[in-house]
GROMACS .gro file of N, CA and C in nm:
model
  216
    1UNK      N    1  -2.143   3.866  -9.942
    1UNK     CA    2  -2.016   3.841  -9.877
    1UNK      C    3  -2.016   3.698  -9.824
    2UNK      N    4  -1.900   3.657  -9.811
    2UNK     CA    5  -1.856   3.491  -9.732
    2UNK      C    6  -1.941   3.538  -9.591
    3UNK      N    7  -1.948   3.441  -9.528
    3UNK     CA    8  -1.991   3.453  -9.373
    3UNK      C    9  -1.824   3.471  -9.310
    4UNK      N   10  -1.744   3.391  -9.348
    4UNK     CA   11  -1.603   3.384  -9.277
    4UNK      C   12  -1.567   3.555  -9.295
    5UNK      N   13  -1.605   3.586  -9.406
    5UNK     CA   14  -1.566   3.726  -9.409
    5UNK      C   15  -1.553   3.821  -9.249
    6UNK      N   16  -1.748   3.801  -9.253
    6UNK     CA   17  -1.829   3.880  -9.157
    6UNK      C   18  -1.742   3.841  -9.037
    7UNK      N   19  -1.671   3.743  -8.949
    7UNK     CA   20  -1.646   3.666  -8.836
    7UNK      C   21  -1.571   3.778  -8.766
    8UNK      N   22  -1.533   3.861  -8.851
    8UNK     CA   23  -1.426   3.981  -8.776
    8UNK      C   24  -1.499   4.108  -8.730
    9UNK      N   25  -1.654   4.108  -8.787
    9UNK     CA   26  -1.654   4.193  -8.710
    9UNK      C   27  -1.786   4.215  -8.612
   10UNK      N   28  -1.792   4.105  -8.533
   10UNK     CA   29  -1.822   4.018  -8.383
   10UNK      C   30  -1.805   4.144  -8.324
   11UNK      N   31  -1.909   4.211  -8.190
   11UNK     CA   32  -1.919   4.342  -8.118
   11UNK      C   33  -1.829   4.461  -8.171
   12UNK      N   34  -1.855   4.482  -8.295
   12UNK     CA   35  -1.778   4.589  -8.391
   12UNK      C   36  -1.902   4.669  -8.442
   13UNK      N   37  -1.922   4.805  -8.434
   13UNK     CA   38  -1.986   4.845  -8.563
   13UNK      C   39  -1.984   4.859  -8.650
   14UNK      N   40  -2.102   4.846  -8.781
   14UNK     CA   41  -1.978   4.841  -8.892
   14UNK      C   42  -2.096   4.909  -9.009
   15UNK      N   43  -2.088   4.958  -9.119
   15UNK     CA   44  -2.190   4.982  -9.235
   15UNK      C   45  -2.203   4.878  -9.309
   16UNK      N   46  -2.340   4.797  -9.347
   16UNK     CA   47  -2.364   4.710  -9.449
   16UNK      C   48  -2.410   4.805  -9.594
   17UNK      N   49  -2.363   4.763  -9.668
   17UNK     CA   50  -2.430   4.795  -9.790
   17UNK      C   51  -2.507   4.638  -9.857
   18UNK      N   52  -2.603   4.682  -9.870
   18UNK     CA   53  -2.694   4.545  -9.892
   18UNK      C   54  -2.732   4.520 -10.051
   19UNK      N   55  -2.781   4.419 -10.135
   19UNK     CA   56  -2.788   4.382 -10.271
   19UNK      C   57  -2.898   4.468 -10.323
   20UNK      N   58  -3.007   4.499 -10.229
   20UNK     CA   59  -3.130   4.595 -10.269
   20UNK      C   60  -3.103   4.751 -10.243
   21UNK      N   61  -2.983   4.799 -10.240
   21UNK     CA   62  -2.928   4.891 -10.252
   21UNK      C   63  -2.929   4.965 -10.023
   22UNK      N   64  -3.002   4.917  -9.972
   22UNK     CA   65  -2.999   4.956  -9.810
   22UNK      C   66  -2.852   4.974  -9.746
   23UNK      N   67  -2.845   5.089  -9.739
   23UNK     CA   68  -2.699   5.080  -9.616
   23UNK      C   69  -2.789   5.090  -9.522
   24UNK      N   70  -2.686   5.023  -9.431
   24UNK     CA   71  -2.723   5.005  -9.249
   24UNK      C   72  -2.609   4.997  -9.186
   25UNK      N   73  -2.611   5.109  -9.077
   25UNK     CA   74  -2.547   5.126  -8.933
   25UNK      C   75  -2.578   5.045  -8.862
   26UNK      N   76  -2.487   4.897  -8.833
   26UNK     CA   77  -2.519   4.809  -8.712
   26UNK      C   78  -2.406   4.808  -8.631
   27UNK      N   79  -2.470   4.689  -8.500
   27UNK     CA   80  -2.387   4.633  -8.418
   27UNK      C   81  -2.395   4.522  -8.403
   28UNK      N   82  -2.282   4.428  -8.475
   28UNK     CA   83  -2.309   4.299  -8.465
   28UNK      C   84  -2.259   4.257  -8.373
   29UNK      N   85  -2.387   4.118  -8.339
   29UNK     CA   86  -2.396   4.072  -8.221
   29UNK      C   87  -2.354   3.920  -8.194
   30UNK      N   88  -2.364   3.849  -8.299
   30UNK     CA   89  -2.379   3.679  -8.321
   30UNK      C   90  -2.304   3.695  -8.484
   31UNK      N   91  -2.228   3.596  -8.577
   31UNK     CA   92  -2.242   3.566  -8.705
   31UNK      C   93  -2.250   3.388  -8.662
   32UNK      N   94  -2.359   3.387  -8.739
   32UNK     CA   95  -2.417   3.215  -8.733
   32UNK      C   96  -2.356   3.142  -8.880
   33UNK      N   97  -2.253   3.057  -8.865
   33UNK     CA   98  -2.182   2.981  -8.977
   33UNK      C   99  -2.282   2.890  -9.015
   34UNK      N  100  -2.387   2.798  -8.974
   34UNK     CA  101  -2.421   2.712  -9.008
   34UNK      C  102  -2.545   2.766  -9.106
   35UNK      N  103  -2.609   2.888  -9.081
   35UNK     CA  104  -2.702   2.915  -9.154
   35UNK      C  105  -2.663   3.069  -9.259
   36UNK      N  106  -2.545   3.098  -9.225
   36UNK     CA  107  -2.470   3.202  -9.257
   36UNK      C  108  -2.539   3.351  -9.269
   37UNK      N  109  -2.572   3.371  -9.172
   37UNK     CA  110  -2.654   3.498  -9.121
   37UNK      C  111  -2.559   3.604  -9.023
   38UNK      N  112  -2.596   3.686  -9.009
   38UNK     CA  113  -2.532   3.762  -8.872
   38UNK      C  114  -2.663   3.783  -8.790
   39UNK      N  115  -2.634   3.852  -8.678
   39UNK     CA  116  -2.753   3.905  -8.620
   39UNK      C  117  -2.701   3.977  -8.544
   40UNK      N  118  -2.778   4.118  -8.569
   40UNK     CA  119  -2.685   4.251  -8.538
   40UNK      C  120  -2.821   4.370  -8.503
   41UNK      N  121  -2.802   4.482  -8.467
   41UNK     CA  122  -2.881   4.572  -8.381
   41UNK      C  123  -2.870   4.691  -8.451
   42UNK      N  124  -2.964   4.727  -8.544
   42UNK     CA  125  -2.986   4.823  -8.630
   42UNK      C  126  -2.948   4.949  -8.577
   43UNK      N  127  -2.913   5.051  -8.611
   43UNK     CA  128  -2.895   5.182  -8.551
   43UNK      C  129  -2.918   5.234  -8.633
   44UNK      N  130  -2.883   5.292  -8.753
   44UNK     CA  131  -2.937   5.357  -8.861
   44UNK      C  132  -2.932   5.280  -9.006
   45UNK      N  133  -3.077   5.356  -9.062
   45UNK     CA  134  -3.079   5.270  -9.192
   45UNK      C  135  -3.120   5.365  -9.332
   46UNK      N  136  -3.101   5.313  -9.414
   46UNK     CA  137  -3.172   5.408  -9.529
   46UNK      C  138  -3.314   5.359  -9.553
   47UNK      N  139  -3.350   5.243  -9.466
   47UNK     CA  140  -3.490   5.232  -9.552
   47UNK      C  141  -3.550   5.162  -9.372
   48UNK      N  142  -3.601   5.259  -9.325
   48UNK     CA  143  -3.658   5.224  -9.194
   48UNK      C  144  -3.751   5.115  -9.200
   49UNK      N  145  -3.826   5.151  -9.290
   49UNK     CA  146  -3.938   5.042  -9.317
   49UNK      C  147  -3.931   4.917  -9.280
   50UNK      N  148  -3.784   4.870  -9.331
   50UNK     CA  149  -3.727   4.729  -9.313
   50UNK      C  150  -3.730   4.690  -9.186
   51UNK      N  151  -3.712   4.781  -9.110
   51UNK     CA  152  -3.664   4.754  -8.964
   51UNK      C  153  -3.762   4.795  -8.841
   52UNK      N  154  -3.852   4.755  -8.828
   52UNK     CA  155  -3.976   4.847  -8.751
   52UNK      C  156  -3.945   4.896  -8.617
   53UNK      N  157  -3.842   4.831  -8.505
   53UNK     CA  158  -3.816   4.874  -8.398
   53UNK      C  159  -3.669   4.938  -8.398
   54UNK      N  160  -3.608   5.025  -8.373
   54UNK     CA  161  -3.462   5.092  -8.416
   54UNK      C  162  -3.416   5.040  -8.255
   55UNK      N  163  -3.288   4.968  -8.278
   55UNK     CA  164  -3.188   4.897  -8.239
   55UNK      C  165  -3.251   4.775  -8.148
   56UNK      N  166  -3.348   4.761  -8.249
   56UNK     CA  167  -3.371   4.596  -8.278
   56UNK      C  168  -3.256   4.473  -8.320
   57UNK      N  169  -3.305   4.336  -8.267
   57UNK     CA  170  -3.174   4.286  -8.308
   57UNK      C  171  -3.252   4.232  -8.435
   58UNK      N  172  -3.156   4.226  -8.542
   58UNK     CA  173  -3.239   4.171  -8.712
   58UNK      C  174  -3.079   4.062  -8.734
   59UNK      N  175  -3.174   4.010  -8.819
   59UNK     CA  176  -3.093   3.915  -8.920
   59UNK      C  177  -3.056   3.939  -9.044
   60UNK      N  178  -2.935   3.898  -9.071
   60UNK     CA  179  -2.885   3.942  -9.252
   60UNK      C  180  -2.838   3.833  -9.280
   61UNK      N  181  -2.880   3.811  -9.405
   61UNK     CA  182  -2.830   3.676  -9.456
   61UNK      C  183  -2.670   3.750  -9.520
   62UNK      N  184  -2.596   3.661  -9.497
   62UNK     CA  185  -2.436   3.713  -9.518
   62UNK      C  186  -2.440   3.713  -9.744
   63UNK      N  187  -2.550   3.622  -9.773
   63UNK     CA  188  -2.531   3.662  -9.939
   63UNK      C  189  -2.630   3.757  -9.963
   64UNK      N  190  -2.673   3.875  -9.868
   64UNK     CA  191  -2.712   3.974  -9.929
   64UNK      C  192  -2.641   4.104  -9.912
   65UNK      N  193  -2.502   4.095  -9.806
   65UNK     CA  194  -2.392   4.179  -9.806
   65UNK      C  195  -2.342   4.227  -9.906
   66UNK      N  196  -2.371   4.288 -10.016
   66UNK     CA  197  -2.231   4.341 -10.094
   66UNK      C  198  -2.093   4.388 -10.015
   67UNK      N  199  -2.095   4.466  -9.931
   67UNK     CA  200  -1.984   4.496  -9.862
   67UNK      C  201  -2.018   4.541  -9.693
   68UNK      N  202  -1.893   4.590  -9.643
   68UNK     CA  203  -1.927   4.588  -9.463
   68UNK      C  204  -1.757   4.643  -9.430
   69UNK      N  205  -1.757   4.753  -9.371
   69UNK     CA  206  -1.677   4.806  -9.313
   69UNK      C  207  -1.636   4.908  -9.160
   70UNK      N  208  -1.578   4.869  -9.114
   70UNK     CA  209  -1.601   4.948  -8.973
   70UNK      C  210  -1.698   5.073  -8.975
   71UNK      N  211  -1.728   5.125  -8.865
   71UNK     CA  212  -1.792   5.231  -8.830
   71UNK      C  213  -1.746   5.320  -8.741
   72UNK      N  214  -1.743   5.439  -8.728
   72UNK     CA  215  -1.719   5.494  -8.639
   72UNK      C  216  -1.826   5.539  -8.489
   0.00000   0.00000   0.00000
């Protein structure tokens, strides 16, 4: 995904679906334009592994987004 994409959804939860197939339940916290990342607070994931502390804050690079849509 664009980073401009991500900009909307700033203290939103939302589902990532990621390029290595990972959905993730976050809460994003920061989207950083200059390095085009978000940095957001895991809540649930399909592949824990990735994430060693649960609602940790992690980084996503915004070109490994395939998609991202609210959460409930």
């Amino acid at each position: 995904m664009r980073i401009n994409d991500l900009k909307q959804f700033v203290d939103r939860t939302v589902t990532l679906r990621m390029t290595d197939g990972e959905t993730a339940k976050v809460k994003v916290d920061f989207v950083d334009e200059e390095y085009e990342d978000i940095i957001a607070a895991v809540l649930e994931t399909s592949r824990p592994e990735h994430h060693r502390a649960p609602c940790a804050m992690h980084t996503f690079s915004a070109g490994d987004i395939v998609s991202a849509e609210l959460s409930e």
